[in-house]
PDB file of C-alpha atoms in Angstrom:
ATOM      1  CA  MET A  13      51.774  85.994 105.736  1.00 40.00           C
ATOM      2  CA  PRO A  14      55.402  86.763 106.682  1.00 41.00           C
ATOM      3  CA  ARG A  15      55.957  88.345 110.018  1.00 41.00           C
ATOM      4  CA  CYS A  16      58.838  90.318 111.434  1.00 40.00           C
ATOM      5  CA  ARG A  17      60.809  89.374 114.478  1.00 37.00           C
ATOM      6  CA  ILE A  18      62.594  92.069 116.417  1.00 34.00           C
ATOM      7  CA  SER A  19      65.841  90.737 117.777  1.00 37.00           C
ATOM      8  CA  ALA A  20      66.508  91.801 121.327  1.00 37.00           C
ATOM      9  CA  GLN A  21      70.010  90.331 121.340  1.00 42.00           C
ATOM     10  CA  ARG A  22      72.608  92.943 122.133  1.00 47.00           C
ATOM     11  CA  ASP A  23      76.358  92.886 122.396  1.00 47.00           C
ATOM     12  CA  ARG A  24      76.825  91.886 126.024  1.00 44.00           C
ATOM     13  CA  TYR A  25      80.294  93.416 125.993  1.00 44.00           C
ATOM     14  CA  ALA A  26      79.110  96.877 124.928  1.00 45.00           C
ATOM     15  CA  ALA A  27      79.085  99.562 127.600  1.00 45.00           C
ATOM     16  CA  PRO A  28      75.658 100.123 129.138  1.00 44.00           C
ATOM     17  CA  VAL A  29      73.722 103.241 128.138  1.00 47.00           C
ATOM     18  CA  PRO A  30      72.534 105.290 131.125  1.00 48.00           C
ATOM     19  CA  GLU A  31      68.835 105.770 131.533  1.00 44.00           C
ATOM     20  CA  ALA A  32      67.201 109.025 130.530  1.00 42.00           C
ATOM     21  CA  GLY A  33      66.771 111.353 133.453  1.00 45.00           C
ATOM     22  CA  ALA A  34      70.006 110.321 135.174  1.00 49.00           C
ATOM     23  CA  THR A  35      71.008 113.049 137.624  1.00 56.00           C
ATOM     24  CA  VAL A  36      74.781 112.489 137.649  1.00 71.00           C
ATOM     25  CA  LEU A  37      76.178 113.230 134.209  1.00 82.00           C
ATOM     26  CA  PRO A  38      79.833 113.801 133.265  1.00 86.00           C
ATOM     27  CA  ALA A  39      80.954 117.312 132.380  1.00 90.00           C
ATOM     28  CA  VAL A  40      81.523 118.023 128.690  1.00 92.00           C
ATOM     29  CA  GLY A  41      84.137 120.638 127.897  1.00 92.00           C
ATOM     30  CA  VAL A  42      87.763 120.907 126.869  1.00 95.00           C
ATOM     31  CA  ARG A  43      89.223 120.669 130.358  1.00 95.00           C
ATOM     32  CA  PRO A  44      87.013 117.906 131.839  1.00 95.00           C
ATOM     33  CA  VAL A  45      87.369 115.744 128.727  1.00 96.00           C
ATOM     34  CA  LEU A  46      91.156 116.117 128.692  1.00 96.00           C
ATOM     35  CA  VAL A  47      91.394 115.442 132.431  1.00 95.00           C
ATOM     36  CA  ALA A  48      89.231 112.334 132.083  1.00 95.00           C
ATOM     37  CA  ALA A  49      91.182 111.084 129.056  1.00 95.00           C
ATOM     38  CA  PHE A  50      94.566 111.450 130.747  1.00 95.00           C
ATOM     39  CA  GLY A  51      93.166 109.934 133.921  1.00 94.00           C
ATOM     40  CA  THR A  52      92.107 106.862 131.945  1.00 95.00           C
ATOM     41  CA  TYR A  53      95.539 106.766 130.299  1.00 95.00           C
ATOM     42  CA  ARG A  54      97.239 106.826 133.690  1.00 95.00           C
ATOM     43  CA  ARG A  55      95.056 104.099 135.195  1.00 93.00           C
ATOM     44  CA  ARG A  56      95.255 101.810 132.161  1.00 93.00           C
ATOM     45  CA  PHE A  57      98.706 102.836 130.941  1.00 95.00           C
ATOM     46  CA  GLY A  58     100.103  99.336 130.538  1.00 93.00           C
ATOM     47  CA  LEU A  59      97.294  98.115 128.281  1.00 93.00           C
ATOM     48  CA  ILE A  60      96.938 101.306 126.239  1.00 94.00           C
ATOM     49  CA  ALA A  61     100.650 101.946 125.767  1.00 93.00           C
ATOM     50  CA  GLY A  62     101.401  98.299 125.029  1.00 93.00           C
ATOM     51  CA  ALA A  63      98.677  98.066 122.384  1.00 92.00           C
ATOM     52  CA  ALA A  64      99.750 101.413 120.917  1.00 92.00           C
ATOM     53  CA  LEU A  65     103.369 100.283 120.550  1.00 92.00           C
ATOM     54  CA  VAL A  66     102.288  97.148 118.697  1.00 90.00           C
ATOM     55  CA  VAL A  67      99.803  98.909 116.419  1.00 88.00           C
ATOM     56  CA  PHE A  68     101.948 101.939 115.622  1.00 89.00           C
ATOM     57  CA  GLY A  69     105.006  99.732 115.386  1.00 89.00           C
ATOM     58  CA  ILE A  70     103.336  97.938 112.492  1.00 85.00           C
ATOM     59  CA  SER A  71     102.591 101.299 110.869  1.00 84.00           C
ATOM     60  CA  ALA A  72     106.191 102.396 111.426  1.00 84.00           C
ATOM     61  CA  GLY A  73     107.387  99.181 109.819  1.00 82.00           C
ATOM     62  CA  LEU A  74     105.128  99.952 106.871  1.00 80.00           C
ATOM     63  CA  ASP A  75     106.772 103.361 106.478  1.00 78.00           C
ATOM     64  CA  VAL A  76     110.266 101.845 106.562  1.00 76.00           C
ATOM     65  CA  LEU A  77     109.290  99.182 104.038  1.00 74.00           C
ATOM     66  CA  THR A  78     107.708 101.812 101.789  1.00 74.00           C
ATOM     67  CA  GLU A  79     111.007 103.669 101.661  1.00 71.00           C
ATOM     68  CA  ALA A  80     112.785 100.407 100.876  1.00 65.00           C
ATOM     69  CA  VAL A  81     110.341  99.565  98.084  1.00 68.00           C
ATOM     70  CA  ASN A  82     110.692 103.016  96.563  1.00 65.00           C
ATOM     71  CA  ASP A  83     114.455 102.601  96.383  1.00 60.00           C
ATOM     72  CA  ARG A  84     114.845  98.881  95.666  1.00 61.00           C
ATOM     73  CA  ALA A  85     111.598  97.543  94.231  1.00 55.00           C
ATOM     74  CA  SER A  86     113.350  96.177  91.138  1.00 57.00           C
ATOM     75  CA  GLU A  87     116.043  94.466  93.215  1.00 61.00           C
ATOM     76  CA  TYR A  88     113.713  92.861  95.770  1.00 59.00           C
ATOM     77  CA  PRO A  89     110.283  92.061  94.287  1.00 60.00           C
ATOM     78  CA  GLY A  90     109.316  90.246  97.498  1.00 61.00           C
ATOM     79  CA  LEU A  91     109.250  93.566  99.339  1.00 59.00           C
ATOM     80  CA  VAL A  92     106.051  94.499  97.512  1.00 61.00           C
ATOM     81  CA  ALA A  93     104.237  91.426  98.816  1.00 63.00           C
ATOM     82  CA  THR A  94     105.629  92.077 102.306  1.00 63.00           C
ATOM     83  CA  LEU A  95     104.408  95.646 102.087  1.00 61.00           C
ATOM     84  CA  LEU A  96     100.876  94.504 101.285  1.00 63.00           C
ATOM     85  CA  VAL A  97     100.879  92.109 104.248  1.00 63.00           C
ATOM     86  CA  VAL A  98     102.106  94.813 106.624  1.00 61.00           C
ATOM     87  CA  ALA A  99      99.503  97.259 105.256  1.00 64.00           C
ATOM     88  CA  SER A 100      96.761  94.724 105.992  1.00 64.00           C
ATOM     89  CA  LEU A 101      98.080  94.202 109.509  1.00 63.00           C
ATOM     90  CA  ALA A 102      98.245  97.980 110.020  1.00 65.00           C
ATOM     91  CA  THR A 103      94.609  98.373 108.988  1.00 69.00           C
ATOM     92  CA  PHE A 104      93.516  95.563 111.295  1.00 72.00           C
ATOM     93  CA  GLY A 105      95.667  96.935 114.110  1.00 76.00           C
ATOM     94  CA  THR A 106      94.253 100.446 113.840  1.00 82.00           C
ATOM     95  CA  THR A 107      90.719  99.071 113.912  1.00 81.00           C
ATOM     96  CA  PHE A 108      91.517  96.918 116.936  1.00 87.00           C
ATOM     97  CA  PHE A 109      93.166  99.811 118.779  1.00 89.00           C
ATOM     98  CA  ALA A 110      90.193 102.108 118.230  1.00 89.00           C
ATOM     99  CA  GLY A 111      87.810  99.414 119.454  1.00 89.00           C
ATOM    100  CA  LEU A 112      90.027  98.644 122.444  1.00 92.00           C
ATOM    101  CA  LEU A 113      89.960 102.278 123.539  1.00 92.00           C
ATOM    102  CA  ASP A 114      86.179 102.306 123.158  1.00 91.00           C
ATOM    103  CA  ARG A 115      85.978  99.309 125.488  1.00 90.00           C
ATOM    104  CA  ILE A 116      88.413 100.838 128.002  1.00 92.00           C
ATOM    105  CA  VAL A 117      86.584 104.164 128.157  1.00 91.00           C
ATOM    106  CA  GLY A 118      83.296 102.301 128.465  1.00 87.00           C
ATOM    107  CA  GLU A 119      84.724 100.480 131.482  1.00 88.00           C
ATOM    108  CA  GLU A 120      86.199 103.589 133.069  1.00 88.00           C
ATOM    109  CA  GLU A 121      83.382 106.050 132.377  1.00 84.00           C
ATOM    110  CA  ARG A 122      80.301 103.818 132.475  1.00 78.00           C
ATOM    111  CA  GLY A 123      81.294 101.236 135.047  1.00 78.00           C
ATOM    112  CA  HIS A 124      81.305  98.280 132.680  1.00 76.00           C
ATOM    113  CA  PRO A 125      83.191  95.232 134.050  1.00 81.00           C
ATOM    114  CA  ARG A 126      86.769  94.927 132.860  1.00 84.00           C
ATOM    115  CA  ARG A 127      87.358  92.245 130.264  1.00 84.00           C
ATOM    116  CA  PRO A 128      90.618  90.420 129.500  1.00 86.00           C
ATOM    117  CA  LEU A 129      92.408  91.464 126.331  1.00 85.00           C
ATOM    118  CA  GLY A 130      91.713  88.125 124.675  1.00 85.00           C
ATOM    119  CA  GLN A 131      87.990  88.571 125.192  1.00 86.00           C
ATOM    120  CA  VAL A 132      88.153  92.059 123.692  1.00 85.00           C
ATOM    121  CA  LEU A 133      89.989  90.667 120.671  1.00 83.00           C
ATOM    122  CA  ARG A 134      87.285  88.067 120.118  1.00 87.00           C
ATOM    123  CA  THR A 135      84.291  90.352 120.559  1.00 88.00           C
ATOM    124  CA  LEU A 136      85.085  93.610 118.764  1.00 89.00           C
ATOM    125  CA  PRO A 137      82.809  94.320 115.747  1.00 91.00           C
ATOM    126  CA  TYR A 138      85.709  94.534 113.295  1.00 89.00           C
ATOM    127  CA  TRP A 139      83.693  94.491 110.082  1.00 90.00           C
ATOM    128  CA  ARG A 140      81.348  97.221 111.248  1.00 92.00           C
ATOM    129  CA  LEU A 141      84.294  99.334 112.405  1.00 90.00           C
ATOM    130  CA  LEU A 142      86.093  98.852 109.097  1.00 89.00           C
ATOM    131  CA  ALA A 143      82.961  99.658 107.102  1.00 90.00           C
ATOM    132  CA  ALA A 144      82.289 102.775 109.162  1.00 90.00           C
ATOM    133  CA  ASP A 145      85.910 103.928 108.773  1.00 88.00           C
ATOM    134  CA  VAL A 146      85.864 103.408 105.003  1.00 87.00           C
ATOM    135  CA  LEU A 147      82.559 105.258 104.600  1.00 90.00           C
ATOM    136  CA  LEU A 148      83.770 108.104 106.814  1.00 89.00           C
ATOM    137  CA  SER A 149      87.012 108.444 104.844  1.00 87.00           C
ATOM    138  CA  LEU A 150      85.293 108.293 101.454  1.00 88.00           C
ATOM    139  CA  GLY A 151      82.647 110.795 102.507  1.00 89.00           C
ATOM    140  CA  ALA A 152      85.248 113.212 103.870  1.00 86.00           C
ATOM    141  CA  VAL A 153      87.360 112.928 100.695  1.00 85.00           C
ATOM    142  CA  PHE A 154      84.325 113.501  98.470  1.00 88.00           C
ATOM    143  CA  ALA A 155      83.225 116.520 100.508  1.00 85.00           C
ATOM    144  CA  THR A 156      86.784 117.892 100.500  1.00 82.00           C
ATOM    145  CA  ILE A 157      86.931 117.613  96.698  1.00 85.00           C
ATOM    146  CA  LEU A 158      84.018 120.039  96.575  1.00 78.00           C
ATOM    147  CA  LEU A 159      85.557 122.432  99.110  1.00 82.00           C
ATOM    148  CA  ILE A 160      87.779 122.149 102.190  1.00 86.00           C
ATOM    149  CA  ILE A 161      85.132 123.485 104.579  1.00 88.00           C
ATOM    150  CA  PRO A 162      82.421 120.903 103.662  1.00 89.00           C
ATOM    151  CA  GLY A 163      84.990 118.152 104.169  1.00 90.00           C
ATOM    152  CA  LEU A 164      85.832 119.376 107.657  1.00 92.00           C
ATOM    153  CA  VAL A 165      82.155 119.786 108.540  1.00 94.00           C
ATOM    154  CA  PHE A 166      81.337 116.290 107.269  1.00 94.00           C
ATOM    155  CA  TYR A 167      84.211 114.697 109.175  1.00 93.00           C
ATOM    156  CA  THR A 168      83.395 116.533 112.400  1.00 95.00           C
ATOM    157  CA  TYR A 169      79.732 115.529 112.411  1.00 96.00           C
ATOM    158  CA  PHE A 170      80.502 111.872 111.725  1.00 95.00           C
ATOM    159  CA  SER A 171      83.825 111.548 113.563  1.00 93.00           C
ATOM    160  CA  LEU A 172      82.219 109.704 116.506  1.00 94.00           C
ATOM    161  CA  VAL A 173      80.854 106.861 114.391  1.00 94.00           C
ATOM    162  CA  GLY A 174      83.447 104.365 115.665  1.00 92.00           C
ATOM    163  CA  PRO A 175      82.610 104.823 119.358  1.00 92.00           C
ATOM    164  CA  ALA A 176      78.906 104.625 118.485  1.00 93.00           C
ATOM    165  CA  VAL A 177      79.518 101.227 116.837  1.00 93.00           C
ATOM    166  CA  VAL A 178      81.429  99.770 119.784  1.00 91.00           C
ATOM    167  CA  MET A 179      80.118 101.499 122.903  1.00 88.00           C
ATOM    168  CA  GLU A 180      76.457 101.251 121.945  1.00 89.00           C
ATOM    169  CA  ASP A 181      76.608  98.227 119.623  1.00 90.00           C
ATOM    170  CA  ARG A 182      75.099 100.089 116.661  1.00 93.00           C
ATOM    171  CA  LYS A 183      74.881  99.110 113.034  1.00 94.00           C
ATOM    172  CA  VAL A 184      76.953 101.195 110.623  1.00 94.00           C
ATOM    173  CA  PHE A 185      74.331 103.608 109.280  1.00 95.00           C
ATOM    174  CA  ASP A 186      72.660 103.913 112.675  1.00 95.00           C
ATOM    175  CA  ALA A 187      76.076 104.838 114.085  1.00 94.00           C
ATOM    176  CA  PHE A 188      76.444 107.634 111.521  1.00 95.00           C
ATOM    177  CA  ARG A 189      73.057 109.002 112.510  1.00 96.00           C
ATOM    178  CA  ARG A 190      73.983 108.715 116.190  1.00 96.00           C
ATOM    179  CA  SER A 191      77.297 110.532 115.634  1.00 96.00           C
ATOM    180  CA  MET A 192      75.533 113.476 114.011  1.00 96.00           C
ATOM    181  CA  ARG A 193      73.089 113.706 116.903  1.00 96.00           C
ATOM    182  CA  LEU A 194      75.907 113.618 119.460  1.00 96.00           C
ATOM    183  CA  VAL A 195      77.898 116.329 117.707  1.00 97.00           C
ATOM    184  CA  ARG A 196      74.879 118.579 117.111  1.00 95.00           C
ATOM    185  CA  GLY A 197      75.166 121.455 119.575  1.00 94.00           C
ATOM    186  CA  LYS A 198      78.813 120.532 120.323  1.00 96.00           C
ATOM    187  CA  PHE A 199      80.283 121.062 116.858  1.00 97.00           C
ATOM    188  CA  TRP A 200      83.134 123.378 117.822  1.00 97.00           C
ATOM    189  CA  LEU A 201      84.042 121.305 120.847  1.00 97.00           C
ATOM    190  CA  THR A 202      84.215 118.192 118.645  1.00 96.00           C
ATOM    191  CA  PHE A 203      86.199 120.068 116.009  1.00 96.00           C
ATOM    192  CA  LEU A 204      88.691 121.246 118.630  1.00 96.00           C
ATOM    193  CA  LEU A 205      89.097 117.912 120.432  1.00 96.00           C
ATOM    194  CA  VAL A 206      88.729 115.464 117.535  1.00 94.00           C
ATOM    195  CA  THR A 207      88.991 116.890 114.015  1.00 94.00           C
ATOM    196  CA  LEU A 208      91.829 119.350 114.599  1.00 94.00           C
ATOM    197  CA  PRO A 209      94.085 116.882 116.489  1.00 93.00           C
ATOM    198  CA  ILE A 210      93.531 114.260 113.771  1.00 90.00           C
ATOM    199  CA  LEU A 211      94.464 116.820 111.112  1.00 89.00           C
ATOM    200  CA  VAL A 212      97.764 117.662 112.783  1.00 90.00           C
ATOM    201  CA  GLU A 213      98.553 114.222 114.237  1.00 87.00           C
ATOM    202  CA  GLU A 214     100.371 112.920 111.166  1.00 82.00           C
ATOM    203  CA  ASP A 215     102.305 116.153 110.707  1.00 86.00           C
ATOM    204  CA  VAL A 216     103.438 116.093 114.335  1.00 89.00           C
ATOM    205  CA  VAL A 217     104.632 112.493 114.070  1.00 86.00           C
ATOM    206  CA  HIS A 218     106.375 113.118 110.745  1.00 82.00           C
ATOM    207  CA  GLY A 219     108.015 116.229 112.214  1.00 87.00           C
ATOM    208  CA  ILE A 220     109.440 114.175 115.075  1.00 85.00           C
ATOM    209  CA  VAL A 221     110.624 111.439 112.717  1.00 82.00           C
ATOM    210  CA  ALA A 222     112.206 114.055 110.429  1.00 83.00           C
ATOM    211  CA  LEU A 223     114.605 114.920 113.258  1.00 83.00           C
ATOM    212  CA  VAL A 224     116.277 111.525 112.727  1.00 80.00           C
ATOM    213  CA  GLY A 225     115.522 111.259 109.009  1.00 71.00           C
ATOM    214  CA  ASP A 226     119.137 110.572 108.035  1.00 74.00           C
ATOM    215  CA  ALA A 227     119.684 107.954 110.744  1.00 74.00           C
ATOM    216  CA  SER A 228     119.577 104.190 110.322  1.00 81.00           C
ATOM    217  CA  PRO A 229     116.254 102.543 109.375  1.00 80.00           C
ATOM    218  CA  LEU A 230     116.169 100.888 112.812  1.00 86.00           C
ATOM    219  CA  LEU A 231     116.368 104.233 114.647  1.00 87.00           C
ATOM    220  CA  VAL A 232     113.750 105.747 112.320  1.00 86.00           C
ATOM    221  CA  PHE A 233     111.493 102.773 113.048  1.00 88.00           C
ATOM    222  CA  VAL A 234     111.904 103.133 116.832  1.00 90.00           C
ATOM    223  CA  VAL A 235     111.299 106.896 116.822  1.00 90.00           C
ATOM    224  CA  ASN A 236     108.308 106.522 114.479  1.00 88.00           C
ATOM    225  CA  THR A 237     106.816 103.837 116.723  1.00 90.00           C
ATOM    226  CA  LEU A 238     107.267 105.825 119.927  1.00 93.00           C
ATOM    227  CA  ALA A 239     106.043 109.110 118.430  1.00 91.00           C
ATOM    228  CA  GLY A 240     103.075 107.499 116.684  1.00 90.00           C
ATOM    229  CA  GLY A 241     102.108 105.522 119.771  1.00 92.00           C
ATOM    230  CA  ALA A 242     102.339 108.515 122.105  1.00 93.00           C
ATOM    231  CA  VAL A 243     100.531 111.016 119.887  1.00 93.00           C
ATOM    232  CA  GLY A 244      98.047 108.596 118.318  1.00 91.00           C
ATOM    233  CA  SER A 245      96.920 107.041 121.572  1.00 94.00           C
ATOM    234  CA  VAL A 246      96.277 110.430 123.210  1.00 94.00           C
ATOM    235  CA  VAL A 247      94.356 111.758 120.198  1.00 93.00           C
ATOM    236  CA  ALA A 248      92.226 108.608 119.983  1.00 93.00           C
ATOM    237  CA  LEU A 249      91.605 108.478 123.737  1.00 95.00           C
ATOM    238  CA  VAL A 250      90.373 112.088 123.806  1.00 96.00           C
ATOM    239  CA  GLU A 251      88.017 111.325 120.902  1.00 94.00           C
ATOM    240  CA  VAL A 252      86.549 108.268 122.601  1.00 94.00           C
ATOM    241  CA  THR A 253      86.218 110.040 125.956  1.00 95.00           C
ATOM    242  CA  LEU A 254      84.304 112.904 124.347  1.00 96.00           C
ATOM    243  CA  ALA A 255      82.050 110.443 122.503  1.00 94.00           C
ATOM    244  CA  GLY A 256      81.315 108.500 125.667  1.00 92.00           C
ATOM    245  CA  ARG A 257      80.425 111.605 127.647  1.00 94.00           C
ATOM    246  CA  LEU A 258      78.212 113.021 124.931  1.00 95.00           C
ATOM    247  CA  ALA A 259      76.465 109.648 124.676  1.00 92.00           C
ATOM    248  CA  MET A 260      75.759 109.598 128.400  1.00 90.00           C
ATOM    249  CA  ARG A 261      74.255 113.075 128.189  1.00 90.00           C
ATOM    250  CA  LYS A 262      72.111 112.102 125.205  1.00 90.00           C
ATOM    251  CA  PRO A 263      70.968 108.523 125.920  1.00 86.00           C
ATOM    252  CA  GLU A 264      69.265 106.834 123.038  1.00 82.00           C
ATOM    253  CA  PRO A 265      68.678 103.107 122.407  1.00 76.00           C
ATOM    254  CA  ALA A 266      70.172 101.606 119.273  1.00 68.00           C
ATOM    255  CA  LEU A 267      67.759 100.766 116.490  1.00 63.00           C
ATOM    256  CA  ALA A 268      66.375  97.234 116.859  1.00 51.00           C
ATOM    257  CA  GLN A 269      67.382  94.791 114.186  1.00 47.00           C
ATOM    258  CA  VAL A 270      64.377  93.603 112.227  1.00 39.00           C
ATOM    259  CA  SER A 271      64.574  90.246 110.485  1.00 39.00           C
ATOM    260  CA  PRO A 272      61.900  88.391 108.522  1.00 41.00           C
ATOM    261  CA  ARG A 273      60.511  85.120 109.805  1.00 42.00           C
ATOM    262  CA  SER A 274      58.113  82.813 108.093  1.00 37.00           C
ATOM    263  CA  PRO A 275      54.918  81.888 109.991  1.00 40.00           C
TER     264      PRO A 275
END
């Protein structure tokens, strides 16, 4: 008769989860989260800012190429293929950046040993992060089609799914469940620190870029990269810091992976 084997193997690079009953827990509120996030930014500025410039530089290049394709697609068919390549790199880069911040906050807030960038690159759960991001986006779009409010509620409750995947090494659907539990009781705080900044992030960046909209493509690219990197990294770092602190206040082991094994 087949038996089940519970795998105890965990991601050894994931930040440790504090034990229940811990007496020293981080404060959760607008001010302490912002102070902690900017403190992490200051201490790890080189790594965070450098990664942000690369990732958002790719996105800025995508924007410039999109404008070029719109105007000259018939003249330069190769631009379409280039655009697809850059879009793929942008998606990968955004996923990497989110995971990198999860690792950094795990190190800063939970005392996990610092890992070299190359090790982080090799060990991030990219496919789980991508799957979680796609499901979150599709769910938010579907809920928004019904009404704006359900879309915002859906996104807020599940906005911490990425940190749950990386920091606690959770499977995708377990991470969604974990995100809802973390946000429960802190909905408005999460909305204020995560959902609202994400809603206005793109508008803020586009507003800055619009100031040099008639300039050369190179200047537009540079401004877009700097604005996107500065705004995007802060927004993402605040999100991850909030997720990490909520997780420490609500410790919960990830679901064990069950796999069949023949006798």
